[in-house]
Structures are given as C-alpha cells and as structure tokens.
Short mmCIF file of C-alpha atoms and ligand atoms in Angstrom, two decimals:
data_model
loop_
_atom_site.label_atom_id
_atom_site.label_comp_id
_atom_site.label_asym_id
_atom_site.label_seq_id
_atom_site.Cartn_x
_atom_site.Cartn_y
_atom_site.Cartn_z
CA UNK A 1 0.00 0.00 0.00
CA UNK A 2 1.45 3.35 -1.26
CA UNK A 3 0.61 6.66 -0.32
CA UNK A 4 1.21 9.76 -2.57
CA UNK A 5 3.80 12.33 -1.44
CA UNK A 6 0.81 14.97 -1.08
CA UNK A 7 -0.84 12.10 1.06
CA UNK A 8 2.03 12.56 3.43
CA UNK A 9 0.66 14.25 7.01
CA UNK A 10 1.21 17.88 7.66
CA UNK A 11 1.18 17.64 10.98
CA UNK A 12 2.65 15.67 14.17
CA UNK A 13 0.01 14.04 16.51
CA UNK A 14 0.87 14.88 19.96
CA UNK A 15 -1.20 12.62 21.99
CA UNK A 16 -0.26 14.46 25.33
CA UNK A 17 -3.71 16.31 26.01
CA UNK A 18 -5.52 13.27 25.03
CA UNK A 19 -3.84 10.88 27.82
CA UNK A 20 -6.34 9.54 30.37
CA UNK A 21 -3.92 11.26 32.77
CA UNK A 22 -1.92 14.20 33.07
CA UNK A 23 2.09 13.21 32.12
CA UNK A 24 4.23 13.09 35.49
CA UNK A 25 6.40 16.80 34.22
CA UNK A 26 9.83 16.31 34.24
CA UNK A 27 11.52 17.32 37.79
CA UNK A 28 14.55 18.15 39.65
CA UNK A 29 16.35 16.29 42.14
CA UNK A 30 16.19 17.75 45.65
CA UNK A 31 19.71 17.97 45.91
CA UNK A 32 22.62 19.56 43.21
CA UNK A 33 22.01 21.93 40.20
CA UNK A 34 18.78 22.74 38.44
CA UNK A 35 18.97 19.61 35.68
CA UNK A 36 15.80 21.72 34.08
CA UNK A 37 18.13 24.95 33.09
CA UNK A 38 20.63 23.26 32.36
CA UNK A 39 19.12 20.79 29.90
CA UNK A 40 17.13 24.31 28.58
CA UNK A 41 20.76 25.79 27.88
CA UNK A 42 22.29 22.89 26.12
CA UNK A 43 19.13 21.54 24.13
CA UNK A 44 16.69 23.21 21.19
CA UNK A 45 14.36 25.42 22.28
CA UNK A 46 11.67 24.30 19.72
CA UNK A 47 12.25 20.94 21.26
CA UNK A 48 11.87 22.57 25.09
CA UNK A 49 8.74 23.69 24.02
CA UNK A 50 7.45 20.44 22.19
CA UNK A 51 8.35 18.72 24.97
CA UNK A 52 5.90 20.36 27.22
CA UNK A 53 3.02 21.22 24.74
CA UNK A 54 -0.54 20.41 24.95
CA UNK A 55 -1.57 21.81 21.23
CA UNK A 56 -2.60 17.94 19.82
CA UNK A 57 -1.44 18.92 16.13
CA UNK A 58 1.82 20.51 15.34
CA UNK A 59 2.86 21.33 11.99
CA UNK A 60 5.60 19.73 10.10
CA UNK A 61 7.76 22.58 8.45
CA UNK A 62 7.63 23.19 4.92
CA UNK A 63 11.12 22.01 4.19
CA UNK A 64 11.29 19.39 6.49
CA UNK A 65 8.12 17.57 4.81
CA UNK A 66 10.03 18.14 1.64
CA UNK A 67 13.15 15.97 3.25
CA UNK A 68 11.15 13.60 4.21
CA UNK A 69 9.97 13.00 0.57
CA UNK A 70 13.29 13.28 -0.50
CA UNK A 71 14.84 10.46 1.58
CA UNK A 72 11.72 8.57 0.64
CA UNK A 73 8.76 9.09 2.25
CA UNK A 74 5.80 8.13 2.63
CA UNK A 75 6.95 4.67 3.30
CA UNK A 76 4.85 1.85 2.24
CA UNK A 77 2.91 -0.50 4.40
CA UNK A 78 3.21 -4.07 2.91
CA UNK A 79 1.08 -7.01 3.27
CA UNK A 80 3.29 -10.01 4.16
CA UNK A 81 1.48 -12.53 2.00
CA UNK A 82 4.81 -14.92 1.54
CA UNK A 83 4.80 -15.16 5.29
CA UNK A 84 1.25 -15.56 6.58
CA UNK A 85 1.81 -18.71 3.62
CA UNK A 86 5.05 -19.64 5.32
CA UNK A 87 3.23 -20.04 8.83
CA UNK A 88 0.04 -21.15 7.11
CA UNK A 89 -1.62 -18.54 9.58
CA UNK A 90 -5.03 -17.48 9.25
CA UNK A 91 -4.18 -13.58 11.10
CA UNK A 92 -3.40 -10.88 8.24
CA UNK A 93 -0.11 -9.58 8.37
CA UNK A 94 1.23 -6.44 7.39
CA UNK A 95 4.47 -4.74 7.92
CA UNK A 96 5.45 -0.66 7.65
CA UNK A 97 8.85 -0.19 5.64
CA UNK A 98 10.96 2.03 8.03
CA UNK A 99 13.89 0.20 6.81
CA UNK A 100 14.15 2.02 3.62
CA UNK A 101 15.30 4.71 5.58
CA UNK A 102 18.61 5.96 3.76
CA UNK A 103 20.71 6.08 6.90
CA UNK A 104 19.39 2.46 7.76
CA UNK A 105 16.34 3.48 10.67
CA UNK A 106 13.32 5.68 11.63
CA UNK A 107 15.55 8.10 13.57
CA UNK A 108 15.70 9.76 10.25
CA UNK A 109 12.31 11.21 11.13
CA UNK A 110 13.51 13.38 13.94
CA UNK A 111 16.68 13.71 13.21
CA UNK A 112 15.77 15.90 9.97
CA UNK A 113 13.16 17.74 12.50
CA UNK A 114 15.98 18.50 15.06
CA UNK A 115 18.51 19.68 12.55
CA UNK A 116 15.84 21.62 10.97
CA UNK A 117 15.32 23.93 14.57
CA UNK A 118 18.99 24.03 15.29
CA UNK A 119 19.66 25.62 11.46
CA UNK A 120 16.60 27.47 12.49
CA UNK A 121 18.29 28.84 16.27
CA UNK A 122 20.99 29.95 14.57
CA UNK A 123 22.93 26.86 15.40
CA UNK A 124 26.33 26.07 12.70
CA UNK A 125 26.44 22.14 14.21
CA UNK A 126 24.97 19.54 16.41
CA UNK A 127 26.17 16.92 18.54
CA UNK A 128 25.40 14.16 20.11
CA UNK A 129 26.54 10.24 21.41
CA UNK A 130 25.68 6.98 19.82
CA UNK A 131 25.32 3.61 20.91
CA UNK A 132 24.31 1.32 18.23
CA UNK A 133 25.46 4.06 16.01
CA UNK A 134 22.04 4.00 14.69
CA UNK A 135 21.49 7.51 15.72
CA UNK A 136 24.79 8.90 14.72
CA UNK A 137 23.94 7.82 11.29
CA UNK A 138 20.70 9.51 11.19
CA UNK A 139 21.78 12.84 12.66
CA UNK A 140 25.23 12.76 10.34
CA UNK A 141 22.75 12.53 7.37
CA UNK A 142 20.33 14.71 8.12
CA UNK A 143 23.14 17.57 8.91
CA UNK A 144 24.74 16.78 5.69
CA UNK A 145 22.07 17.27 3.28
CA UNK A 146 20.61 20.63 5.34
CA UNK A 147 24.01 21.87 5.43
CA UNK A 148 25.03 22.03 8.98
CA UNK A 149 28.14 20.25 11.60
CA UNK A 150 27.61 17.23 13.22
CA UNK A 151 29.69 15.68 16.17
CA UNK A 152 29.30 12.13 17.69
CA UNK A 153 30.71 11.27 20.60
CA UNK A 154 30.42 6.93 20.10
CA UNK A 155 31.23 4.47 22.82
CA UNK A 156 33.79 2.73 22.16
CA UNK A 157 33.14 -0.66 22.01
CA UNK A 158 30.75 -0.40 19.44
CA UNK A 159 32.99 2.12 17.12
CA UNK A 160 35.26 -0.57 17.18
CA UNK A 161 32.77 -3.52 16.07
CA UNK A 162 31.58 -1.52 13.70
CA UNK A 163 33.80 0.42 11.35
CA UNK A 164 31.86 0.21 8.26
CA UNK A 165 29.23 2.61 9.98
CA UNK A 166 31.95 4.41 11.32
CA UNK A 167 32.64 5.29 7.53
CA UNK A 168 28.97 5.98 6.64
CA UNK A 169 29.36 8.48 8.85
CA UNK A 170 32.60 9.98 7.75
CA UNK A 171 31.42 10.08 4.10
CA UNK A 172 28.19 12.38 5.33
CA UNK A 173 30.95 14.47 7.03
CA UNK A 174 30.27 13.64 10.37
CA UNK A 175 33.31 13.86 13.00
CA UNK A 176 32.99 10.40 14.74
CA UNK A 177 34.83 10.40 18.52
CA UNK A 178 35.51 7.25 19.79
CA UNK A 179 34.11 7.78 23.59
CA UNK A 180 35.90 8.31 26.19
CA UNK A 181 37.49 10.62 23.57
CA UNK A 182 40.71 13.09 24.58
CA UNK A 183 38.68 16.05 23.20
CA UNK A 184 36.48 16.68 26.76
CA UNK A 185 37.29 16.56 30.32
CA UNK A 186 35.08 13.96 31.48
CA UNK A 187 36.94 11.73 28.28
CA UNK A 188 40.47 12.62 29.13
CA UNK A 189 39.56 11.95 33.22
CA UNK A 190 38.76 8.55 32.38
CA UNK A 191 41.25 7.79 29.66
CA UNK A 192 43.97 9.13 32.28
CA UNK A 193 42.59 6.16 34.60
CA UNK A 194 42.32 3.48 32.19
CA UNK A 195 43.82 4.15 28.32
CA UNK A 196 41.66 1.01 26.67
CA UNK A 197 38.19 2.13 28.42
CA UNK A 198 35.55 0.73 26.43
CA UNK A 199 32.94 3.43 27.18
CA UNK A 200 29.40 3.62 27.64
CA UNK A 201 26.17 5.68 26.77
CA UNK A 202 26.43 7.59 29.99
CA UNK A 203 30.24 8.91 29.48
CA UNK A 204 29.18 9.16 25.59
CA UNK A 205 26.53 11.64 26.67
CA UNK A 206 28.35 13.08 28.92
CA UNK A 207 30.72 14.01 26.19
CA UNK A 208 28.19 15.05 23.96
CA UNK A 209 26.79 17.87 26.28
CA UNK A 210 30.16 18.91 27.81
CA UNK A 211 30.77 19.44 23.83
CA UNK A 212 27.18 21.83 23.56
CA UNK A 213 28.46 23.42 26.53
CA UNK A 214 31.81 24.42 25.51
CA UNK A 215 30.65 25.28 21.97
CA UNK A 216 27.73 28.14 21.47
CA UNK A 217 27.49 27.09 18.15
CA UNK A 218 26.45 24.04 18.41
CA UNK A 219 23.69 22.22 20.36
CA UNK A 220 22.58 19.11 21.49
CA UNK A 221 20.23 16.20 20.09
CA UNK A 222 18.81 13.71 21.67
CA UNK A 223 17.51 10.71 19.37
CA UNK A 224 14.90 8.86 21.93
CA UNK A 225 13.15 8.84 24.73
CA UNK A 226 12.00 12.24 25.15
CA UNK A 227 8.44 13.73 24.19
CA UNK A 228 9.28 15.74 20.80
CA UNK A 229 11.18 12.55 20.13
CA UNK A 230 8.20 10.59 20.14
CA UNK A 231 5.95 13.37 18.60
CA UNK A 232 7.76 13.61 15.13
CA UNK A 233 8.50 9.76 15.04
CA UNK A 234 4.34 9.79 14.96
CA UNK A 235 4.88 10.84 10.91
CA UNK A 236 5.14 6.37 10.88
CA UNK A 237 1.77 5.68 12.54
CA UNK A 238 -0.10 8.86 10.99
CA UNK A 239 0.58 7.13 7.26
CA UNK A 240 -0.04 3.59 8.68
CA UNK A 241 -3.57 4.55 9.61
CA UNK A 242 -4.18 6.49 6.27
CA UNK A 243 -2.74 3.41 4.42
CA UNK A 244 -5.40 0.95 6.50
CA UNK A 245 -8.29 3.60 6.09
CA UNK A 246 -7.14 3.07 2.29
CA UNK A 247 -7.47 -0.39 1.80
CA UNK A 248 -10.45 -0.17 4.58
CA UNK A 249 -8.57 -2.19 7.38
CA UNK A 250 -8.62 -2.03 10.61
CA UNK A 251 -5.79 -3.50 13.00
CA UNK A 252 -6.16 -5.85 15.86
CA UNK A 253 -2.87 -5.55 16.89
CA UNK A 254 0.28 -3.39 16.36
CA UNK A 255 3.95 -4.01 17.44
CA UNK A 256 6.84 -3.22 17.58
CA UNK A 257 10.84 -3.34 19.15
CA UNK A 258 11.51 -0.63 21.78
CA UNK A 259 14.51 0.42 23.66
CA UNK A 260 13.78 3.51 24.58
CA UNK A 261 10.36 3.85 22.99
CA UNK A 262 10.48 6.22 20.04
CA UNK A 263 9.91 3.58 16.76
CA UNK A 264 6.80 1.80 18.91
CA UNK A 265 5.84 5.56 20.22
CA UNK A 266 5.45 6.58 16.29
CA UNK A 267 4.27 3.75 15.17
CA UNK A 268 1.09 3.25 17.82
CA UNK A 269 0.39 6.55 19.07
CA UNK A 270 -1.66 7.81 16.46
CA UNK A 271 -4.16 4.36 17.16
CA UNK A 272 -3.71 5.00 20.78
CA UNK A 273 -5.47 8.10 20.41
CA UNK A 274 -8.51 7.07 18.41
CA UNK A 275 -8.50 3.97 21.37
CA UNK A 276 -8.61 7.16 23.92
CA UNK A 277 -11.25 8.33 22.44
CA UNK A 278 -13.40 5.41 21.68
CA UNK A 279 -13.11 5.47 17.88
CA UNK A 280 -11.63 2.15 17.49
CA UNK A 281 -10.22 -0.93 19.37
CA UNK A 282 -6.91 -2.32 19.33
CA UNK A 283 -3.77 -4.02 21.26
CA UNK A 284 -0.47 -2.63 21.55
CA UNK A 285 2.54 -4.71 21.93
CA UNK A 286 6.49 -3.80 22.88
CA UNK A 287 8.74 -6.60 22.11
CA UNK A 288 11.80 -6.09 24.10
CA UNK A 289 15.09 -7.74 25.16
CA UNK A 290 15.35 -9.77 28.58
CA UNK A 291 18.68 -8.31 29.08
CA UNK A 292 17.05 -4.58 29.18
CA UNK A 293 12.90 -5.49 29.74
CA UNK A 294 12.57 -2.09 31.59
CA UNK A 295 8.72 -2.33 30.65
CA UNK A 296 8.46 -5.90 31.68
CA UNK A 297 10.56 -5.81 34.87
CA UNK A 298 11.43 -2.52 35.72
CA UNK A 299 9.52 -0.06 38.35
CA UNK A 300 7.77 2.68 37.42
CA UNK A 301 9.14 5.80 39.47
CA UNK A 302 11.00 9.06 39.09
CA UNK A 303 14.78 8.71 37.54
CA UNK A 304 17.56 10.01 35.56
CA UNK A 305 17.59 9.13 31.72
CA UNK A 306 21.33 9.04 31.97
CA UNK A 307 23.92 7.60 33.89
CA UNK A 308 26.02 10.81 34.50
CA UNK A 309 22.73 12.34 36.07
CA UNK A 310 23.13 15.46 34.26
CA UNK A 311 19.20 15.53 32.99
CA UNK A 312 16.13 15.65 34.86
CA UNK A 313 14.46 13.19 36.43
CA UNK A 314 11.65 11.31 34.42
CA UNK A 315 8.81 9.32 35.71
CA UNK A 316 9.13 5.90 33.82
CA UNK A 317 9.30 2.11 34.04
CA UNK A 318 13.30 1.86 34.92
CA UNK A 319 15.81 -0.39 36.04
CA UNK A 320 17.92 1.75 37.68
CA UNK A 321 20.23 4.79 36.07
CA UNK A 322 23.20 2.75 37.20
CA UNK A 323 22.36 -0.55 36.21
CA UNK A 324 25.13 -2.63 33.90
CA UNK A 325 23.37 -5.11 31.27
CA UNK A 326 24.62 -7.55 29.57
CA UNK A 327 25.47 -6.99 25.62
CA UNK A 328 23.52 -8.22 22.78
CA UNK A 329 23.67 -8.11 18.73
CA UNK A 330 20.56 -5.65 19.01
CA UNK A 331 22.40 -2.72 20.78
CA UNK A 332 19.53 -0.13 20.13
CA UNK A 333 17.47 -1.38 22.38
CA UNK A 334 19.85 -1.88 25.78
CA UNK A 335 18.62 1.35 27.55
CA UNK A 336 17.62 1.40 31.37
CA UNK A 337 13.89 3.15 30.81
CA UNK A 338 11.06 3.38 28.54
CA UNK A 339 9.48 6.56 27.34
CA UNK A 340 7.82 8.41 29.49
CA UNK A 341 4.53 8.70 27.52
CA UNK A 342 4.98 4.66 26.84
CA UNK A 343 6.02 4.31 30.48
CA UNK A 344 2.21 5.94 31.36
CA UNK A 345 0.73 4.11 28.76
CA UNK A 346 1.81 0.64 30.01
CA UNK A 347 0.72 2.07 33.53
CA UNK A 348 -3.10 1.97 32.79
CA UNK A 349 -2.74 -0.78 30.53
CA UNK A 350 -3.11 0.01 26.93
CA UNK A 351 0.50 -0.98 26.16
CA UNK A 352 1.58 -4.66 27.26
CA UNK A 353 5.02 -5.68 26.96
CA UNK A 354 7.16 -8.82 26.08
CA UNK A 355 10.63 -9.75 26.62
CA UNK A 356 12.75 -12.33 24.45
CA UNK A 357 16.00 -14.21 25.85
CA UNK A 358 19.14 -12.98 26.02
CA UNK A 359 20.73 -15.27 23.60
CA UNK A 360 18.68 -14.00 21.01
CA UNK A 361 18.38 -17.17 19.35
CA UNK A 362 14.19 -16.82 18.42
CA UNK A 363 14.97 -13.64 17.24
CA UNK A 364 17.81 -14.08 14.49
CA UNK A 365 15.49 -17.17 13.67
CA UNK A 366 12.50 -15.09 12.98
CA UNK A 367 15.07 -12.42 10.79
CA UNK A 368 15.67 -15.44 8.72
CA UNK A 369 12.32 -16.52 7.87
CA UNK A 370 11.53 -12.57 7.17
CA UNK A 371 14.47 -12.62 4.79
CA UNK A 372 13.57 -15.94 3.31
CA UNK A 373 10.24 -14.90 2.87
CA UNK A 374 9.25 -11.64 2.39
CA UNK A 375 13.40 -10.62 1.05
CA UNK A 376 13.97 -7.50 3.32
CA UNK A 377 16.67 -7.73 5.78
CA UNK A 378 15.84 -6.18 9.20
CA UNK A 379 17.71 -4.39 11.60
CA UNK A 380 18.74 -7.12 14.55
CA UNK A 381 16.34 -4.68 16.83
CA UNK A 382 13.62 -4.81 14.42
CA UNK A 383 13.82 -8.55 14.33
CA UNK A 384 11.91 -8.82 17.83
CA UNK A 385 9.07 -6.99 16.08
CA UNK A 386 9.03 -9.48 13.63
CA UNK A 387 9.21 -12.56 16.03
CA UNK A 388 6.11 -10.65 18.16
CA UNK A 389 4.27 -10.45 15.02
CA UNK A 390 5.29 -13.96 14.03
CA UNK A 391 4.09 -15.43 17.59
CA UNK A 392 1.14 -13.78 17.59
CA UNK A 393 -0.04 -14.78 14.37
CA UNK A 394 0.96 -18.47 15.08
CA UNK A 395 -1.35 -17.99 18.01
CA UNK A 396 -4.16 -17.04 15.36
CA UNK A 397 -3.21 -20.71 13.83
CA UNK A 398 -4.25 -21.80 17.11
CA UNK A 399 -7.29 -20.77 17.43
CA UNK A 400 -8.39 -19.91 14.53
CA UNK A 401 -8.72 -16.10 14.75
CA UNK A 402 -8.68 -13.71 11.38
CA UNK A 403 -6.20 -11.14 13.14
CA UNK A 404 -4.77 -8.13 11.59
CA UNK A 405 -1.47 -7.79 12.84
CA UNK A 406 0.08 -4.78 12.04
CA UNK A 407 4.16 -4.58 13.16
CA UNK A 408 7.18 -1.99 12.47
CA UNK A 409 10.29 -2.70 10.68
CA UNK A 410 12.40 -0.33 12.60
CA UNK A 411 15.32 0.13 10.30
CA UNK A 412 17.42 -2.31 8.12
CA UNK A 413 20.34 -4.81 8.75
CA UNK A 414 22.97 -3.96 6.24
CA UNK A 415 25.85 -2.31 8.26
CA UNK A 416 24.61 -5.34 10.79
CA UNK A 417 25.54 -8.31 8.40
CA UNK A 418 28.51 -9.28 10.66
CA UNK A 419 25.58 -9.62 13.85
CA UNK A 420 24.35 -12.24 11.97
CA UNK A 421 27.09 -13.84 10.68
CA UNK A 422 28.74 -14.18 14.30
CA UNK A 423 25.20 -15.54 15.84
CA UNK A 424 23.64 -17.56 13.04
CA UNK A 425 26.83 -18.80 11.07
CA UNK A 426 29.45 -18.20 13.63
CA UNK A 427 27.71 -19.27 16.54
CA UNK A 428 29.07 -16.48 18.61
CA UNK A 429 27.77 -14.04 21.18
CA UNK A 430 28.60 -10.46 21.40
CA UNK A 431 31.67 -9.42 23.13
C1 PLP B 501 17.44 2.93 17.96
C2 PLP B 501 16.69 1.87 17.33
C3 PLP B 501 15.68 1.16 18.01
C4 PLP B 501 15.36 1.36 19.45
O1 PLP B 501 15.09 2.66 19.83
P1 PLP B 501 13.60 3.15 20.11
O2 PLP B 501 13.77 4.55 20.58
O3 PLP B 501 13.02 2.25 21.16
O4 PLP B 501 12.87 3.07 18.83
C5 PLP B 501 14.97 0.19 17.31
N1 PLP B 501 15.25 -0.10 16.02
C6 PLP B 501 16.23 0.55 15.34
C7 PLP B 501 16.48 0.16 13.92
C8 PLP B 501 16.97 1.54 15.97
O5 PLP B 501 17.93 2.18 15.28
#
C-alpha cells in the first residue's frame, strides 16, 4: 500500500492532552544543580517547548516535509502474504517499511526535525553520542544534506565492532569520537585512569553535552526517549492509519521493538489516540530484550535518563540509572527506561510488553524466515518486532482467529551483516 507524497501528514500528533492522565512533568532532584536549566541551555528550544506542549497537532515545516519526501517518504505498508503462507496462519499480516530509511532506521524522522530547529536557532552544528550508532547515522545525514556540523561522541566498544558505519558516517561528514574521547574533560579523566576504556552511553553523553556546553554554536540532540522525540517519530503511525483507512482495514494488533520507545511511540500513538477516544479498538505490543525489559521488569518511578545524572528526572518504568546489562547483537534497544509517555501508557494498561531471551536465538530465527520470505533484511532490533508479530499470528493458527497484525520494521540490517554472521553462522555471542 502506497501513499502519494501529497498524502504525506502535515502535521505531528501529539497525543499528550488526550492521555487519560496528566504526564508526570519532568523534575529536579532535591539535591545539586537545576537539571531543568541546564538541559534548557544545552538543548533546542523548539524541542523545550514540544516537549511540554498540549496543542494535539503541530505542523511539520515546509522544508522538512520536503526531506522527508526526499529520503523517501511516505513509506509503504506491505502485506506479508509470503509469510502468513510460510506459517500457514489465518491472522493478516502487514508490515510498515521504516527500513528504507537511507541512513538504515526511523531516527531519520527526527533527526531531519531537530537539525531543521537548530539551522533554524541559529545553530552552525549539532552533537550528540551513539550507541548502536544508529542515531549517529541519522543525525550525520540529516546535517549533511541541510548543510550544517555534526559531532558524535560513540562508545567505544561499538565504534570498534563496527567500522563500516563508522565510515557511513565519515562520508556524510560527520566527525565520529571514539568515547571516552581526549577532546572533553570527562573523556580525558577517564582515559587518564584506564587508556583502553571501552565506554558507555552515559560517558558518551556526557561528552556530547560537555561538547554543547563548551561550543555556542552548536547544540545538542537527543535521538529517543524524550516527548518531541516521540511526537515527530508519529509521521510512521499517521501514514499507517491512512494506508489501512485506504485499503479499509482495521488492526487488531500493532507491534513493535523498543529500547527507549520512540519507533513503537510513532508507530502506535496515532491508534492510541482514536482507542482514547473510543473510535476504534486495538492491542499494543512492545517486544523487548530480557537483558534490558525495563517495561516488563522494571519499576515505574522518578529517575535520571542518563547515567552521569546530568538531565532531569523522568517518571518511567526503569531499572535503575546505574544498572550494567549484559550486551547483545541488538544494541539499540539496551537502555535502562522506557518513554515516558509509553512508560504511562503501560501504567493503565493500553501498552503490554514482552521480553525475548538474552541469547537472542528466536529472534535471528525469525530475521531469517523474514528474509527468506518476504526478502527484506531487518535491523537485529527490528527482528523482535518481527518474532512478536510472528508469535502472535501463530497464536491465530491456534485458534483460529482472522487477526490483523500490524508490526514496524524499525530500520534495516545492512551495516549489521557481521551480527548475523557471528550468531547464526558463527555461533558467537557479542563481546
Ligand atoms: C534505535 C533503534 C531502536 C530502538 O530505539 P527506540 O527509541 O526504542 O525506537 C529500534 N530499532 C532501530 C532500527 C533503531 O535504530
């Protein structure tokens, strides 16, 4: 199912005034600095102010809807015919590309928004850490083709796994730090104490905002998690319902993969609101990793969204700011907390949640039937929403039921071929 490019939505869907329940705002800790200024000095202001806004449409600019056509959009939504045959399942599948994202995932989608503001602010570059590199990619492209800087600070470990993304980003003109880098403080602290530090998201960000600080011209992005994150990844579910209005199909079900919550966030919260408000019916699943299930196992209370605890704290299902976990292929989605938007969500119970083993052995499975069936290779995070989808619709077989199971395809697996290659060929586990 295509849509036309003057199909595409004009506007965001910002589901904040119609939750059943007013957010939990964003607060200080009772003891240090104000984590509020200081994340209003280093961060957009159009983002500040999207972050707290209760105005339920907000329009996409001009030139970022014309980006967004540009690097391909509006994505289709497919119907996985090859296989529903494959599981000989009587539940209709259907699948929303994402993966044809040209830096290789959804972040595109507020990525170009972000870089948009910050040319907007008066900003010459932006900056920001990486952990899957996912995000790097997406902000390096989106700064390269609206003219603007772009610094990533990436941990690491992963920089080091992965040098042909480390390239991708060099050819969009990015400059790539490996983190702990010598180029802030809190890098050359640590590298003092131990040279071969193999970093982690919280020293990565740490670097990224000492960088904002230090540097008035440029400012810093954040790629998940937050509110305006969530609001322009919404662009994915807005065309999935126009595509199913289209074809006069109605959901049952929609999943998808979340780390942090900002693919599942886009992808359900436009059906979330017409649940809110009675105009349709329909389950919402997260498929998530057991060595990071902060919606399955974590506790929903105040805490920081980084490990340095530079930001505010955030009201969400967490497992702890501190917490180490162990490493898997699908990197993007090893984050302590969920969304807080998903986190209230879950809360009342419109969002349920699943976790699949560490070892990730179901999941590169279910990549492989996706790729031997329908011929798309998916991003090792996306491949839990495929194995929810497939699960569920092998439950249909079951029982019998006609479900229409709708799932994301968060980004795809190219600069990932060596993930599956150690796990499925290999036989190795991440190191
Ligand atoms: C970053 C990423 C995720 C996880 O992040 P969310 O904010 O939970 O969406 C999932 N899939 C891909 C392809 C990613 O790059």
């Amino acid at each position: 199912m295509l849509l036309d490019p003057d199909e595409m939505p004009k506007a965001w869907y910002n589901i904040i005034p119609d939750l059943p329940e007013k957010l939990p705002p964003p607060r200080d800790p009772e003891e240090g600095p104000s984590r509020l200024k200081y994340m209003q000095q280093v961060m957009l202001k159009t983002a500040f102010e999207q972050e707290l806004s209760d105005q339920r449409w907000i329009p996409i600019p001009e030139e970022v809807r014309e980006i967004y056509i540009h690097a391909g959009r509006p994505r289709p939504l497919v119907r996985a015919k090859r296989l529903e045959e494959y599981l000989k399942t009587p539940a209709k599948l259907y699948y929303k590309r994402e993966d044809l994202s040209p830096p290789g995932s959804h972040k595109l989608n507020t990525a170009l928004a972000q870089v948009y503001y910050a040319r907007k602010e008066g900003y010459e570059g932006v900056c920001t850490e990486t952990g899957a590199g996912q995000w790097g990619s997406a902000l390096s492209w989106a700064a390269a083709v609206m003219g603007l800087r772009c610094v990533v600070f990436w941990v690491r470990f992963a920089y080091e796994w992965k040098p042909d993304r480390r390239t991708y980003m060099q050819l969009l003109g990015a400059d790539v730090h490996a983190s702990p880098s010598k180029i802030t403080e809190v890098g050359r602290a640590i590298l003092e104490r131990d040279p071969h530090h193999g970093g982690n998201l919280g020293i990565a960000i740490s670097e990224g905002l000492e960088y904002a600080e230090k540097h008035d011209e440029f400012v810093y992005c954040l790629g998940s998690v937050l509110n305006h994150v969530l609001l322009h990844q919404t662009i994915i579910g807005l065309e999935t319902l126009k595509q199913f209005e289209k074809i006069d199909v109605q959901p049952d079900v929609m999943i998808s993969c979340l780390g942090g919550g900002s693919n599942f966030g886009g992808f359900v919260l436009p059906m979330v609101g017409k649940v809110l408000r009675g105009e349709a019916e329909c389950e919402f699943i997260a498929a998530q990793s057991l060595a990071t299930p902060n919606l399955v196992k974590g506790e929903y209370r105040y805490d920081f969204a980084d490990h340095a605890e530079k930001t505010p704290l955030l009201k969400m299902y967490t497992l702890g700011h501190k917490a180490e976990f162990p490493k898997i292929y699908a990197e993007g989605l090893r984050y302590h907390a969920a969304a807080p938007i998903i986190s209230l969500l879950k809360h009342l119970g419109y969002v349920k949640a699943i976790a699949y083993a560490i070892d990730e052995k179901d999941v590169f499975e279910a990549a492989k039937i996706f790729m031997q069936t329908e011929g798309f290779l998916p991003a090792p995070e996306s491949a839990y929403s495929i194995r929810c989808a497939i699960d569920e619709a092998l439950e249909c077989k079951k029982t019998g039921e006609e479900k229409v199971i709708a799932f994301n395809v968060s980004g795809h697996g190219f600069l990932d071929l060596f993930a599956y290659r150690e796990k499925l060929f290999e036989k190795k586990e991440p190191t």
